[in-house]
Amino acid sequence: MKSFRHLILLAVSIKAGAQKAEGNHGSRLYSTGSVRKLQQDPPLYGGEIPPIAGTPIKIDFGDSGSGDSSSANAAQGSDTSSQSNSGRTGNELDSEFVNLRFDGLSLREAWNIPPDPNGAAGTDSVVAVVNSQIEAHRKDGTFMYRTSLFDFFRSKSPTSSYIFDPKIVYDPHQDRFVVVALHTNSARTISFTFLAVSKNSDPLSPTTDDWYFSKINSRVEGSWADYPGLGVDEESIYVTANMFGGSRFRSLVWIVEKEGLYSGRAPQWGVYPSEGNFNNIYGTYQPAMVRDPNGVSDSSNDSSIGTYLVSYGYNNYLSVVRITNPNDNPSFDRFYVFIGDVDSESLSDAPQLGNSCNIDTVGKGAMDASWHDGSLWVTFTLSFDGQATAYWVKVDTTNSNSLTVADQGKIEADDIAPRTHTFFPSIAVNMNGVVVMGFAASAETIYAGAYAVVRDDAIDPPGEVSATQVIRAGTSPYPYQWGSCSRNRWGDYTSVAVDPVDEDCFWVYNEYASENIWKTAWGRVCVDSDDKKSKSGKNSKSTKTGKSSKSIKSGKGTGKDSKSSKASKSGKDSRKGSKSGKDSKASKSGKDSNMGSQSGKDSKASKSGNDSNK
């Protein structure tokens, strides 16, 4: 799809004030601020009203899913061959860029639906989280360890097994994995966000030998946190959450300074905004992942910008929040960015082969975001002619006071099967500006599976992506409806991460249907930037046909590669963050941590009451 270039409709400034969470311990609180009254709002979104909240459903598989790392079997062997989609018709799908696959957790180990699969790649290993479990593999697929989230966070004294919505990222600035997960009870009278950071780039166990743990009390004004967003830049960790209960629904962000947390001390943190809301209706805000070594800057070389939060909830508008001075009395500027008249339908659920219960695509809320070199990328799901379609937007942030849409497009994936539905898109961008997006897909003629596409602005026409890449094709129906066919839960998200030792490779972690349950798989997607730029004759497909010109890199990331461009993997805690030089910011020192939940799903208007978005 051709890009729309529209100026911002509106910007509003929010001067920060930290909202004090009930019963927090030693959090740093900034002076109270306020939200200025909006002069003009975008048109209200008519279809999807606030997110659906809840916790996962536990499925009993007897003794087969102990989750104990000591009893876990070795992972299945890795697969370096192309994989067909046994449920689809037509020719084999393209797997030009996928040179390694191996399976991860499944419903038999993790017991919950939906799984919420999320993964990150470190220097020597990949680590995945799903609802109830964490698991690590070597990059060649060799199993390392697995344990339950309850045992993983046991040192923070969880009061029940309701530990859900986990997410994980790899912080390339300090070479650490960062994990968040939410915790509540059946009455929703408590709300915590658990936070873990690995002590180095390659944690060898899921224990306090290799991880620091903390928690933040995220019960704010009687509300509890759900559906997290997680991102890092060179100086801070950002955790967003949808807040349910209390007197109103709203979205909040916790900004956590790194220094204390990364050295085993209680971190300093603040929760924002103190008054009002980033979005006066609703919003699932995702913090953009920032991998650029010097963080975010703009054409004026403003180094005070931390990251951007981005939401899609209004009809044809992104809500973008710019965070300035994140560790020192932060302020927030909100922009509504018009993406064109592209959204005019309620979101469709996705049909699947072999089962009449369609797969729940959840909602149109922002799913993932990443920033690189003046561009903010975001993914979500829209519907076109009754077909759920993963959608991406690239926002030009070069002038950080006037954001515009630089490009956008669909991930239609009709090269898998006619009228393929695509949903739960994730996104990552490397330092060369190459983007990989992971997503789920299903149709009447195929089972639900895990896929990816590649986009490179240097060679791909506006709005276009590569041919669809197979991570794992589905091999059976998926029958786990949530009380009725209207809630056959999938997702609630997927993930893709850049390999920190090879910018040309990405790691996609996603779920697929097999043996009538969900399973997960890793896929390594490698694109050689130098080779592909020399191939001018082949363009990427126009979302439906053709192959991209990108060439494969094989054999990347399988050994104990060292990160020559980085400083010592373990000793980076002391980077300081006065946001003036932005080269290596650290956090300030800390007080106790108790961490708040993240959430934020603009899910579909509830089809069956108060169903969960887990």
mmCIF file of C-alpha atoms in Angstrom, residues 258-455:
data_model
loop_
_atom_site.group_PDB
_atom_site.id
_atom_site.type_symbol
_atom_site.label_atom_id
_atom_site.label_comp_id
_atom_site.label_asym_id
_atom_site.label_seq_id
_atom_site.Cartn_x
_atom_site.Cartn_y
_atom_site.Cartn_z
ATOM 1 C CA LYS A 258 18.855 0.456 35.465
ATOM 2 C CA GLU A 259 21.751 1.061 37.821
ATOM 3 C CA GLY A 260 20.336 -0.374 41.019
ATOM 4 C CA LEU A 261 18.522 -3.236 39.352
ATOM 5 C CA TYR A 262 21.512 -4.261 37.231
ATOM 6 C CA SER A 263 23.771 -4.430 40.266
ATOM 7 C CA GLY A 264 21.383 -6.353 42.514
ATOM 8 C CA ARG A 265 20.054 -3.392 44.464
ATOM 9 C CA ALA A 266 16.486 -2.193 44.628
ATOM 10 C CA PRO A 267 15.905 0.086 41.650
ATOM 11 C CA GLN A 268 14.442 3.561 41.582
ATOM 12 C CA TRP A 269 11.265 3.932 39.602
ATOM 13 C CA GLY A 270 8.329 6.211 38.935
ATOM 14 C CA VAL A 271 4.817 5.603 37.579
ATOM 15 C CA TYR A 272 3.092 8.086 35.261
ATOM 16 C CA PRO A 273 0.977 10.086 34.654
ATOM 17 C CA SER A 274 -0.181 11.244 38.063
ATOM 18 C CA GLU A 275 -3.321 12.885 36.731
ATOM 19 C CA GLY A 276 -5.366 12.172 33.650
ATOM 20 C CA ASN A 277 -4.299 9.603 31.084
ATOM 21 C CA PHE A 278 -2.072 9.280 28.070
ATOM 22 C CA ASN A 279 -5.230 8.541 26.137
ATOM 23 C CA ASN A 280 -8.528 9.973 27.308
ATOM 24 C CA ILE A 281 -10.523 7.017 26.014
ATOM 25 C CA TYR A 282 -8.343 3.915 26.214
ATOM 26 C CA GLY A 283 -5.145 2.577 24.810
ATOM 27 C CA THR A 284 -2.726 -0.287 24.753
ATOM 28 C CA TYR A 285 0.578 1.553 24.772
ATOM 29 C CA GLN A 286 3.728 -0.243 23.700
ATOM 30 C CA PRO A 287 7.150 1.244 24.553
ATOM 31 C CA ALA A 288 9.468 1.287 21.551
ATOM 32 C CA MET A 289 12.577 -0.859 21.813
ATOM 33 C CA VAL A 290 15.617 1.380 21.263
ATOM 34 C CA ARG A 291 18.838 -0.435 20.287
ATOM 35 C CA ASP A 292 20.775 2.534 18.897
ATOM 36 C CA PRO A 293 23.840 2.944 21.154
ATOM 37 C CA ASN A 294 23.231 6.658 21.769
ATOM 38 C CA GLY A 295 19.481 6.304 22.143
ATOM 39 C CA VAL A 296 16.807 8.442 20.502
ATOM 40 C CA SER A 297 17.636 11.806 18.994
ATOM 41 C CA ASP A 298 16.076 14.062 16.370
ATOM 42 C CA SER A 299 17.160 16.572 13.746
ATOM 43 C CA SER A 300 17.974 19.109 16.459
ATOM 44 C CA ASN A 301 20.234 16.524 18.159
ATOM 45 C CA ASP A 302 17.971 16.559 21.190
ATOM 46 C CA SER A 303 19.506 13.867 23.372
ATOM 47 C CA SER A 304 16.985 14.268 26.187
ATOM 48 C CA ILE A 305 14.407 12.014 24.509
ATOM 49 C CA GLY A 306 14.038 8.606 26.116
ATOM 50 C CA THR A 307 11.661 6.514 24.020
ATOM 51 C CA TYR A 308 8.208 6.697 22.466
ATOM 52 C CA LEU A 309 5.043 4.987 23.649
ATOM 53 C CA VAL A 310 2.618 4.181 20.859
ATOM 54 C CA SER A 311 -1.011 3.070 20.804
ATOM 55 C CA TYR A 312 -3.628 2.400 18.164
ATOM 56 C CA GLY A 313 -7.147 2.829 19.437
ATOM 57 C CA TYR A 314 -8.760 5.709 17.672
ATOM 58 C CA ASN A 315 -10.167 5.306 14.196
ATOM 59 C CA ASN A 316 -7.198 5.832 11.841
ATOM 60 C CA TYR A 317 -5.039 7.590 14.452
ATOM 61 C CA LEU A 318 -1.932 6.530 16.285
ATOM 62 C CA SER A 319 -1.447 8.004 19.734
ATOM 63 C CA VAL A 320 2.286 8.580 20.240
ATOM 64 C CA VAL A 321 3.782 9.740 23.550
ATOM 65 C CA ARG A 322 7.325 11.139 23.547
ATOM 66 C CA ILE A 323 9.134 10.698 26.866
ATOM 67 C CA THR A 324 11.782 13.302 27.670
ATOM 68 C CA ASN A 325 14.318 13.110 30.530
ATOM 69 C CA PRO A 326 13.047 9.703 31.692
ATOM 70 C CA ASN A 327 15.280 9.519 34.769
ATOM 71 C CA ASP A 328 15.083 13.125 35.850
ATOM 72 C CA ASN A 329 11.604 14.629 36.245
ATOM 73 C CA PRO A 330 10.310 13.271 32.944
ATOM 74 C CA SER A 331 7.765 14.977 30.729
ATOM 75 C CA PHE A 332 5.437 13.477 28.154
ATOM 76 C CA ASP A 333 4.237 14.927 24.855
ATOM 77 C CA ARG A 334 1.341 13.215 23.121
ATOM 78 C CA PHE A 335 0.761 13.323 19.368
ATOM 79 C CA TYR A 336 -2.148 11.997 17.350
ATOM 80 C CA VAL A 337 -0.866 10.874 13.959
ATOM 81 C CA PHE A 338 -3.370 10.302 11.152
ATOM 82 C CA ILE A 339 -2.566 7.181 9.094
ATOM 83 C CA GLY A 340 -5.176 7.727 6.371
ATOM 84 C CA ASP A 341 -8.629 6.250 5.913
ATOM 85 C CA VAL A 342 -7.528 2.650 6.170
ATOM 86 C CA ASP A 343 -9.599 1.380 9.117
ATOM 87 C CA SER A 344 -13.323 1.060 8.572
ATOM 88 C CA GLU A 345 -14.238 -2.443 9.797
ATOM 89 C CA SER A 346 -14.572 -4.325 13.050
ATOM 90 C CA LEU A 347 -11.779 -6.844 13.463
ATOM 91 C CA SER A 348 -12.528 -10.323 12.155
ATOM 92 C CA ASP A 349 -11.618 -13.571 13.845
ATOM 93 C CA ALA A 350 -9.531 -16.005 11.811
ATOM 94 C CA PRO A 351 -10.939 -19.231 10.326
ATOM 95 C CA GLN A 352 -8.895 -22.421 10.551
ATOM 96 C CA LEU A 353 -8.821 -25.744 8.760
ATOM 97 C CA GLY A 354 -10.549 -28.611 10.536
ATOM 98 C CA ASN A 355 -12.469 -26.679 13.204
ATOM 99 C CA SER A 356 -15.471 -24.400 12.889
ATOM 100 C CA CYS A 357 -14.418 -22.295 15.888
ATOM 101 C CA ASN A 358 -12.520 -19.310 14.527
ATOM 102 C CA ILE A 359 -9.349 -18.162 16.267
ATOM 103 C CA ASP A 360 -9.730 -15.038 18.392
ATOM 104 C CA THR A 361 -7.573 -12.229 16.985
ATOM 105 C CA VAL A 362 -8.229 -10.198 20.182
ATOM 106 C CA GLY A 363 -8.230 -6.580 19.002
ATOM 107 C CA LYS A 364 -6.709 -3.706 17.089
ATOM 108 C CA GLY A 365 -4.412 -2.441 19.820
ATOM 109 C CA ALA A 366 -0.716 -1.839 19.231
ATOM 110 C CA MET A 367 1.202 -5.106 19.529
ATOM 111 C CA ASP A 368 4.864 -4.109 19.246
ATOM 112 C CA ALA A 369 7.077 -1.087 18.554
ATOM 113 C CA SER A 370 10.706 -0.366 17.727
ATOM 114 C CA TRP A 371 12.718 2.805 17.053
ATOM 115 C CA HIS A 372 15.832 3.227 14.893
ATOM 116 C CA ASP A 373 17.543 6.187 13.257
ATOM 117 C CA GLY A 374 14.656 8.652 13.211
ATOM 118 C CA SER A 375 11.878 6.132 12.574
ATOM 119 C CA LEU A 376 9.273 4.655 14.921
ATOM 120 C CA TRP A 377 7.821 1.338 13.729
ATOM 121 C CA VAL A 378 4.595 -0.110 15.154
ATOM 122 C CA THR A 379 2.440 -3.162 14.382
ATOM 123 C CA PHE A 380 -1.224 -3.937 15.020
ATOM 124 C CA THR A 381 -4.081 -5.777 13.285
ATOM 125 C CA LEU A 382 -6.850 -4.330 11.100
ATOM 126 C CA SER A 383 -9.583 -5.913 9.004
ATOM 127 C CA PHE A 384 -10.021 -5.570 5.244
ATOM 128 C CA ASP A 385 -13.016 -7.116 3.498
ATOM 129 C CA GLY A 386 -13.648 -9.307 6.531
ATOM 130 C CA GLN A 387 -10.040 -10.538 6.633
ATOM 131 C CA ALA A 388 -7.874 -9.901 9.719
ATOM 132 C CA THR A 389 -4.608 -8.442 8.446
ATOM 133 C CA ALA A 390 -1.409 -7.615 10.314
ATOM 134 C CA TYR A 391 -0.499 -3.986 9.656
ATOM 135 C CA TRP A 392 2.655 -1.918 10.101
ATOM 136 C CA VAL A 393 3.304 1.810 10.183
ATOM 137 C CA LYS A 394 6.604 3.679 10.016
ATOM 138 C CA VAL A 395 6.489 7.124 11.655
ATOM 139 C CA ASP A 396 9.091 9.757 10.842
ATOM 140 C CA THR A 397 10.349 11.218 14.141
ATOM 141 C CA THR A 398 13.168 13.292 12.629
ATOM 142 C CA ASN A 399 11.275 16.406 13.689
ATOM 143 C CA SER A 400 10.149 15.193 17.092
ATOM 144 C CA ASN A 401 7.648 18.043 17.337
ATOM 145 C CA SER A 402 5.877 17.152 14.096
ATOM 146 C CA LEU A 403 5.488 13.418 13.568
ATOM 147 C CA THR A 404 4.381 12.160 10.145
ATOM 148 C CA VAL A 405 3.695 8.797 8.561
ATOM 149 C CA ALA A 406 6.610 7.805 6.320
ATOM 150 C CA ASP A 407 5.278 4.441 5.131
ATOM 151 C CA GLN A 408 2.771 1.745 6.006
ATOM 152 C CA GLY A 409 1.469 -1.530 4.662
ATOM 153 C CA LYS A 410 -0.324 -4.828 5.087
ATOM 154 C CA ILE A 411 1.039 -8.298 5.756
ATOM 155 C CA GLU A 412 -1.522 -10.127 3.656
ATOM 156 C CA ALA A 413 0.317 -13.446 3.214
ATOM 157 C CA ASP A 414 -1.987 -14.657 0.468
ATOM 158 C CA ASP A 415 1.006 -16.612 -0.803
ATOM 159 C CA ILE A 416 0.220 -19.055 2.034
ATOM 160 C CA ALA A 417 -3.399 -19.653 0.993
ATOM 161 C CA PRO A 418 -6.327 -17.653 -0.403
ATOM 162 C CA ARG A 419 -7.747 -15.181 2.110
ATOM 163 C CA THR A 420 -5.149 -15.902 4.767
ATOM 164 C CA HIS A 421 -5.798 -14.019 8.004
ATOM 165 C CA THR A 422 -2.674 -12.579 9.682
ATOM 166 C CA PHE A 423 -2.611 -11.368 13.259
ATOM 167 C CA PHE A 424 -0.506 -10.770 16.423
ATOM 168 C CA PRO A 425 2.345 -9.040 14.539
ATOM 169 C CA SER A 426 5.686 -8.280 16.204
ATOM 170 C CA ILE A 427 8.535 -6.177 14.834
ATOM 171 C CA ALA A 428 12.277 -5.595 15.197
ATOM 172 C CA VAL A 429 14.663 -3.387 13.220
ATOM 173 C CA ASN A 430 18.426 -3.811 13.037
ATOM 174 C CA MET A 431 21.129 -1.166 12.814
ATOM 175 C CA ASN A 432 21.063 -1.447 9.000
ATOM 176 C CA GLY A 433 17.391 -0.471 8.924
ATOM 177 C CA VAL A 434 16.197 -3.959 7.936
ATOM 178 C CA VAL A 435 12.895 -4.928 9.541
ATOM 179 C CA VAL A 436 11.559 -8.405 10.338
ATOM 180 C CA MET A 437 7.964 -8.908 11.401
ATOM 181 C CA GLY A 438 6.661 -12.134 12.946
ATOM 182 C CA PHE A 439 2.970 -13.011 12.957
ATOM 183 C CA ALA A 440 0.364 -15.764 13.204
ATOM 184 C CA ALA A 441 -1.694 -16.866 10.211
ATOM 185 C CA SER A 442 -4.595 -19.174 9.454
ATOM 186 C CA ALA A 443 -7.342 -19.623 6.849
ATOM 187 C CA GLU A 444 -10.133 -21.996 5.910
ATOM 188 C CA THR A 445 -7.572 -24.143 4.086
ATOM 189 C CA ILE A 446 -4.645 -24.022 6.535
ATOM 190 C CA TYR A 447 -4.024 -24.651 10.217
ATOM 191 C CA ALA A 448 -2.753 -21.843 12.438
ATOM 192 C CA GLY A 449 0.993 -21.377 12.106
ATOM 193 C CA ALA A 450 3.977 -19.119 12.726
ATOM 194 C CA TYR A 451 5.400 -16.939 9.959
ATOM 195 C CA ALA A 452 7.573 -13.907 9.234
ATOM 196 C CA VAL A 453 8.286 -11.319 6.534
ATOM 197 C CA VAL A 454 11.256 -9.055 5.832
ATOM 198 C CA ARG A 455 11.283 -5.403 4.771
#
